Coordinates of C-alpha atoms in Angstrom, one line a residue:
M1 CA 145.5 -40.4 115.3
K2 CA 146.1 -37.0 113.1
N3 CA 143.0 -36.7 111.0
K4 CA 139.5 -36.4 111.4
L5 CA 138.1 -39.4 109.1
Q6 CA 136.0 -38.3 106.5
I7 CA 133.6 -40.8 105.2
G8 CA 132.0 -40.3 101.9
I9 CA 128.2 -40.9 101.9
S10 CA 124.8 -41.3 100.0
A11 CA 123.0 -37.7 101.0
C12 CA 119.7 -39.2 102.0
V13 CA 121.3 -41.4 104.9
T14 CA 122.2 -37.9 106.2
G15 CA 118.7 -37.0 106.6
Q16 CA 118.6 -34.7 103.0
Q17 CA 115.4 -34.7 101.7
V18 CA 117.0 -36.0 98.2
R19 CA 115.6 -39.2 97.2
Y20 CA 112.8 -39.2 94.1
D21 CA 109.5 -38.2 96.7
K22 CA 111.9 -35.9 98.3
S23 CA 112.4 -38.6 100.8
H24 CA 115.3 -39.5 103.1
K25 CA 116.8 -42.6 104.7
R26 CA 118.7 -41.0 107.4
S27 CA 120.3 -43.5 110.0
S28 CA 120.3 -42.8 113.5
F29 CA 123.7 -44.8 114.1
C30 CA 125.4 -43.0 111.4
M31 CA 124.2 -39.4 112.2
D32 CA 123.5 -39.8 116.0
E33 CA 126.7 -41.9 117.1
L34 CA 129.4 -42.1 113.9
S35 CA 129.2 -38.3 113.7
D36 CA 130.9 -37.6 116.8
F37 CA 134.1 -39.1 115.2
V38 CA 133.9 -38.2 111.8
E39 CA 133.2 -35.4 109.1
F40 CA 130.6 -37.2 107.0
K41 CA 131.2 -35.8 103.3
P42 CA 127.5 -36.5 101.1
V43 CA 126.7 -37.0 97.8
C44 CA 123.5 -37.9 96.1
P45 CA 124.8 -38.5 92.4
E46 CA 120.9 -38.2 91.3
M47 CA 121.2 -34.7 92.1
A48 CA 124.8 -34.0 90.8
V49 CA 123.9 -35.3 86.9
G50 CA 120.9 -32.9 87.4
L51 CA 117.7 -34.6 88.1
P52 CA 115.3 -32.7 90.1
T53 CA 113.8 -33.7 93.9
P54 CA 111.1 -34.7 93.8
R55 CA 111.1 -36.5 90.3
P56 CA 109.9 -39.5 88.7
T57 CA 112.3 -42.7 89.9
I58 CA 114.6 -44.2 86.9
R59 CA 115.7 -47.9 87.3
Q60 CA 118.2 -50.1 86.1
I61 CA 117.2 -51.6 83.1
S62 CA 118.6 -54.1 80.9
V63 CA 119.1 -53.5 77.3
N64 CA 120.5 -55.9 75.3
E65 CA 122.5 -57.1 78.3
V66 CA 123.6 -53.6 78.8
I67 CA 122.5 -51.4 81.8
K68 CA 121.2 -48.6 81.7
V69 CA 119.5 -46.6 84.1
S70 CA 116.4 -44.0 83.1
R71 CA 113.2 -43.8 83.7
P72 CA 111.2 -46.9 83.3
D73 CA 109.9 -45.7 79.9
G74 CA 113.3 -45.6 79.0
S75 CA 113.5 -41.6 78.9
S76 CA 115.7 -39.4 80.9
D77 CA 119.3 -41.8 80.0
V78 CA 121.9 -40.9 83.0
T79 CA 123.9 -44.1 82.8
D80 CA 126.7 -42.4 80.9
A81 CA 126.5 -39.6 83.3
M82 CA 126.4 -40.8 86.5
T83 CA 129.5 -43.0 85.6
Q84 CA 131.2 -40.2 84.8
F85 CA 130.4 -38.4 87.9
G86 CA 131.3 -41.4 89.9
Q87 CA 135.0 -41.7 88.1
T88 CA 135.2 -38.1 88.8
H89 CA 134.6 -37.8 92.4
A90 CA 136.3 -41.3 93.2
Q91 CA 139.4 -39.7 91.7
S92 CA 139.1 -36.2 93.3
N93 CA 138.5 -37.3 97.1
P94 CA 141.7 -39.7 97.7
Q95 CA 141.2 -38.2 101.7
L96 CA 138.4 -40.6 102.2
A97 CA 138.8 -43.3 104.9
G98 CA 135.5 -44.9 104.2
F99 CA 132.1 -44.8 102.4
I100 CA 128.2 -45.3 103.4
F101 CA 125.9 -46.2 100.5
C102 CA 122.4 -46.3 100.6
A103 CA 121.3 -49.9 99.6
K104 CA 119.4 -51.2 97.0
S105 CA 120.0 -47.4 95.0
P106 CA 120.1 -48.0 91.5
S107 CA 122.9 -45.2 91.9
C108 CA 124.4 -46.0 95.0
G109 CA 123.5 -49.9 96.2
M110 CA 126.6 -52.1 96.4
E111 CA 124.5 -55.4 95.3
R112 CA 121.4 -56.7 95.2
V113 CA 119.9 -54.0 92.9
K114 CA 116.5 -54.9 90.8
V115 CA 117.9 -54.9 86.5
Y116 CA 114.4 -54.4 85.0
Q117 CA 114.1 -56.0 82.0
E118 CA 113.2 -54.2 78.5
D119 CA 110.0 -54.5 78.8
G120 CA 109.1 -54.1 82.3
K121 CA 107.3 -57.1 83.0
G122 CA 110.2 -58.7 85.1
S123 CA 113.5 -58.2 87.4
V124 CA 116.1 -59.7 88.8
S125 CA 118.2 -57.8 92.3
K126 CA 121.8 -58.6 90.2
G127 CA 122.8 -55.4 89.8
I128 CA 125.1 -52.6 91.4
G129 CA 124.3 -48.7 91.8
L130 CA 126.1 -47.1 88.7
F131 CA 127.9 -44.7 91.7
A132 CA 128.6 -47.4 93.9
E133 CA 130.5 -49.3 91.3
Q134 CA 132.9 -46.6 89.9
I135 CA 133.8 -45.4 93.9
M136 CA 134.5 -48.8 94.8
K137 CA 136.2 -50.0 91.4
N138 CA 138.3 -46.8 91.3
N139 CA 139.5 -47.1 95.0
P140 CA 139.7 -50.9 96.0
L141 CA 141.5 -50.4 99.4
L142 CA 138.2 -47.6 100.2
P143 CA 136.1 -49.7 103.3
C144 CA 132.8 -49.4 101.7
E145 CA 129.4 -50.6 103.1
E146 CA 125.2 -50.2 103.1
N147 CA 123.5 -48.1 105.4
G148 CA 120.8 -51.2 105.7
R149 CA 123.6 -53.8 106.8
L150 CA 125.5 -51.9 109.1
N151 CA 122.3 -52.6 111.5
D152 CA 124.0 -56.2 111.7
Q153 CA 126.4 -55.8 115.1
V154 CA 129.2 -57.9 113.7
I155 CA 129.0 -56.1 110.1
R156 CA 129.2 -52.8 111.5
E157 CA 131.9 -53.8 114.0
N158 CA 134.3 -54.8 111.0
F159 CA 133.2 -52.0 108.8
I160 CA 134.3 -49.3 111.4
T161 CA 137.4 -51.2 112.7
R162 CA 138.5 -51.3 108.6
I163 CA 137.7 -47.5 108.5
F164 CA 140.1 -46.4 111.5
T165 CA 142.5 -48.6 110.6
Y166 CA 142.8 -47.0 107.0
Q167 CA 142.9 -43.7 108.4
K168 CA 145.8 -44.8 110.1
W169 CA 147.6 -46.0 106.6
L170 CA 146.5 -42.5 105.3
D171 CA 148.2 -40.8 108.2
L172 CA 151.2 -43.0 107.5
A173 CA 151.3 -42.2 104.0
E174 CA 151.4 -38.6 104.4
E175 CA 154.3 -39.0 106.8
G176 CA 156.2 -41.1 104.5
I177 CA 156.3 -44.8 104.4
T178 CA 159.2 -46.2 104.9
L179 CA 160.6 -50.1 105.7
H180 CA 160.6 -48.8 109.7
K181 CA 157.9 -47.7 109.7
L182 CA 155.7 -50.2 107.9
I183 CA 157.6 -53.2 110.2
E184 CA 156.2 -50.8 113.4
F185 CA 153.0 -50.7 111.8
H186 CA 152.2 -53.7 111.1
S187 CA 153.6 -55.0 114.6
A188 CA 151.1 -52.5 115.9
H189 CA 147.9 -54.3 114.0
K190 CA 149.5 -57.6 114.8
Y191 CA 146.6 -59.3 117.3
L192 CA 144.1 -56.9 114.9
V193 CA 145.3 -58.7 111.3
M194 CA 145.3 -62.4 113.7
T195 CA 141.6 -62.4 114.7
H196 CA 140.9 -62.0 111.4
N197 CA 143.1 -64.8 109.7
I198 CA 146.5 -66.0 110.9
A199 CA 147.7 -67.1 107.4
R200 CA 147.2 -63.7 106.3
Y201 CA 149.0 -62.0 108.7
K202 CA 151.8 -64.6 108.7
A203 CA 152.2 -63.7 105.2
L204 CA 151.9 -60.0 105.6
G205 CA 155.2 -60.7 108.0
K206 CA 156.8 -62.4 105.6
L207 CA 156.2 -59.7 102.5
L208 CA 157.9 -57.0 105.2
A209 CA 160.5 -59.6 106.7
D210 CA 161.9 -60.2 103.4
P211 CA 160.9 -57.3 100.7
K212 CA 161.7 -58.5 97.0
E213 CA 161.0 -55.1 95.5
P214 CA 161.3 -51.4 96.5
I215 CA 159.2 -50.0 99.3
D216 CA 156.7 -47.7 97.0
V217 CA 156.1 -51.5 95.9
V218 CA 155.7 -53.3 99.1
E219 CA 153.6 -50.5 100.4
K220 CA 151.1 -51.4 98.0
Q221 CA 151.1 -54.8 98.1
Y222 CA 151.2 -54.8 101.9
I223 CA 147.7 -52.4 102.6
A224 CA 146.0 -54.3 99.5
M225 CA 146.5 -57.5 101.6
L226 CA 145.7 -55.8 105.0
M227 CA 142.7 -54.7 103.6
E228 CA 141.8 -57.5 102.5
T229 CA 141.8 -59.4 105.5
L230 CA 140.2 -57.0 107.3
T231 CA 137.0 -57.5 105.0
I232 CA 137.2 -61.1 106.5
K233 CA 134.6 -60.9 109.6
A234 CA 136.3 -61.8 112.8
T235 CA 134.7 -65.1 114.4
R236 CA 134.8 -66.1 117.9
K237 CA 137.3 -68.9 117.5
G238 CA 139.5 -65.8 116.2
H239 CA 138.7 -63.5 118.7
T240 CA 139.1 -66.4 121.2
N241 CA 142.7 -67.5 120.4
T242 CA 143.8 -63.7 120.2
L243 CA 142.7 -63.8 124.2
Q244 CA 144.6 -66.1 124.9
H245 CA 148.2 -64.7 123.4
L246 CA 146.8 -61.5 125.4
Q247 CA 146.6 -63.8 128.0
G248 CA 150.0 -65.5 128.2
Y249 CA 151.7 -62.0 128.6
F250 CA 150.0 -61.9 132.3
K251 CA 151.0 -65.3 133.5
K252 CA 154.0 -64.6 135.6
H253 CA 152.3 -61.9 136.9
L254 CA 148.9 -63.5 138.4
C255 CA 147.8 -65.5 140.5
A256 CA 146.2 -69.1 140.1
Q257 CA 143.0 -67.5 140.8
R258 CA 143.5 -64.9 138.7
R259 CA 144.9 -66.6 135.6
E260 CA 141.6 -68.6 136.0
E261 CA 139.7 -66.2 136.2
L262 CA 140.6 -64.6 132.9
T263 CA 140.7 -68.3 131.6
Q264 CA 136.9 -68.5 132.4
E265 CA 136.2 -64.9 131.0
I266 CA 137.6 -66.2 127.9
E267 CA 136.4 -69.3 127.4
S268 CA 132.3 -67.8 128.5
Y269 CA 133.1 -65.6 125.8
R270 CA 133.7 -68.5 123.3
K271 CA 130.7 -70.4 124.3
G272 CA 128.9 -67.3 123.3
L273 CA 127.9 -67.1 127.1
T274 CA 129.4 -63.4 127.3
P275 CA 130.2 -60.6 125.2
L276 CA 133.8 -59.7 123.9
L277 CA 133.8 -56.8 125.8
V278 CA 134.3 -59.1 129.4
P279 CA 137.6 -60.6 129.2
L280 CA 138.6 -57.7 127.1
T281 CA 137.9 -55.5 130.3
L282 CA 139.8 -57.5 132.3
I283 CA 143.1 -57.9 129.8
K284 CA 142.5 -53.9 129.6
H285 CA 143.1 -53.9 133.8
Y286 CA 145.3 -56.3 134.2
M287 CA 147.9 -53.7 131.2
L288 CA 147.4 -51.2 133.7
A289 CA 148.7 -53.0 137.0
Y290 CA 151.1 -54.7 134.7
P291 CA 152.4 -52.4 131.9
N292 CA 153.8 -53.5 129.0
E293 CA 154.6 -51.2 125.9
Y294 CA 153.9 -54.0 123.1
L295 CA 150.8 -54.7 124.3
D296 CA 149.5 -50.6 124.4
R297 CA 150.5 -50.5 120.7
Q298 CA 148.0 -53.1 120.0
V299 CA 145.6 -51.4 117.7
Y300 CA 143.8 -54.9 119.2
I301 CA 142.8 -53.6 122.4
N302 CA 141.5 -50.5 120.9
P303 CA 140.4 -50.2 117.4
H304 CA 137.6 -48.1 117.6
P305 CA 136.5 -45.2 120.2
K306 CA 134.6 -47.4 123.2
S307 CA 132.0 -45.0 123.0
L308 CA 130.4 -46.7 120.0
R309 CA 129.8 -49.9 121.8
L310 CA 130.6 -52.0 119.6
R311 CA 131.8 -55.3 121.1
Y312 CA 128.9 -54.9 123.9
G313 CA 126.8 -57.3 121.8
Y314 CA 129.2 -60.3 120.1

């Protein structure tokens, strides 16, 4: 990977005391683990549109079915300013490989943000933060996640896989994409994509095998489908299928006892008795003993840094 990942992040999640009460929402995973591998680009949209800290709270308010962001009494309306700031930030930061938002914030929440009635007597948790909405709308390929959801092991691994994959794509785009490079990229991501969705893997292959459009159109179709596919959470069934495919590369090299050992470890993983790391470790061991250039290129084997320990818990 040529470049260090640049990740947008709500400033309060980094530990900056920028919330309305001068507190923060520091994420230990982001700042103590992920920060070794990424360069964070913190932003507080509320301060960016001129709100101080500390400050009176703002909220999303439904006014004639239109969402406004202001103080509870309707004063200090920052709806237009925050929307414009979100659009500008999205358009001026094409180098970002991902974004981590602060959950439930009226500016940064990706979902389930409280939207209050105009009279203040009730609310429904169905809103999207105005800033987050613009980032996601203007950069639909960008992997985005909330700080709280990153505590879930599967969601965390999925997000980290997506940001590292997207950075590889940004690196490729910087080089200049050709059909040959695109096919090589797809080949290296074969087992990663298969794990998430086999049908989508086949569709991507078909797109490249018989392109009907110029390369600039094909590349946009390809990356859109790839990033959408990777949002599908990988399951034990998907991983098991991939592990069995990888096992096939060693059938001529392993004795019956070692073949059975690997089969049993894959089966134990399928049943939920061992984490993914166990059969993968065996496969990596056999890759060292019996080198295979094609397998060495497979992103699935090492989709993210080992020290993040993302394959330990499932």
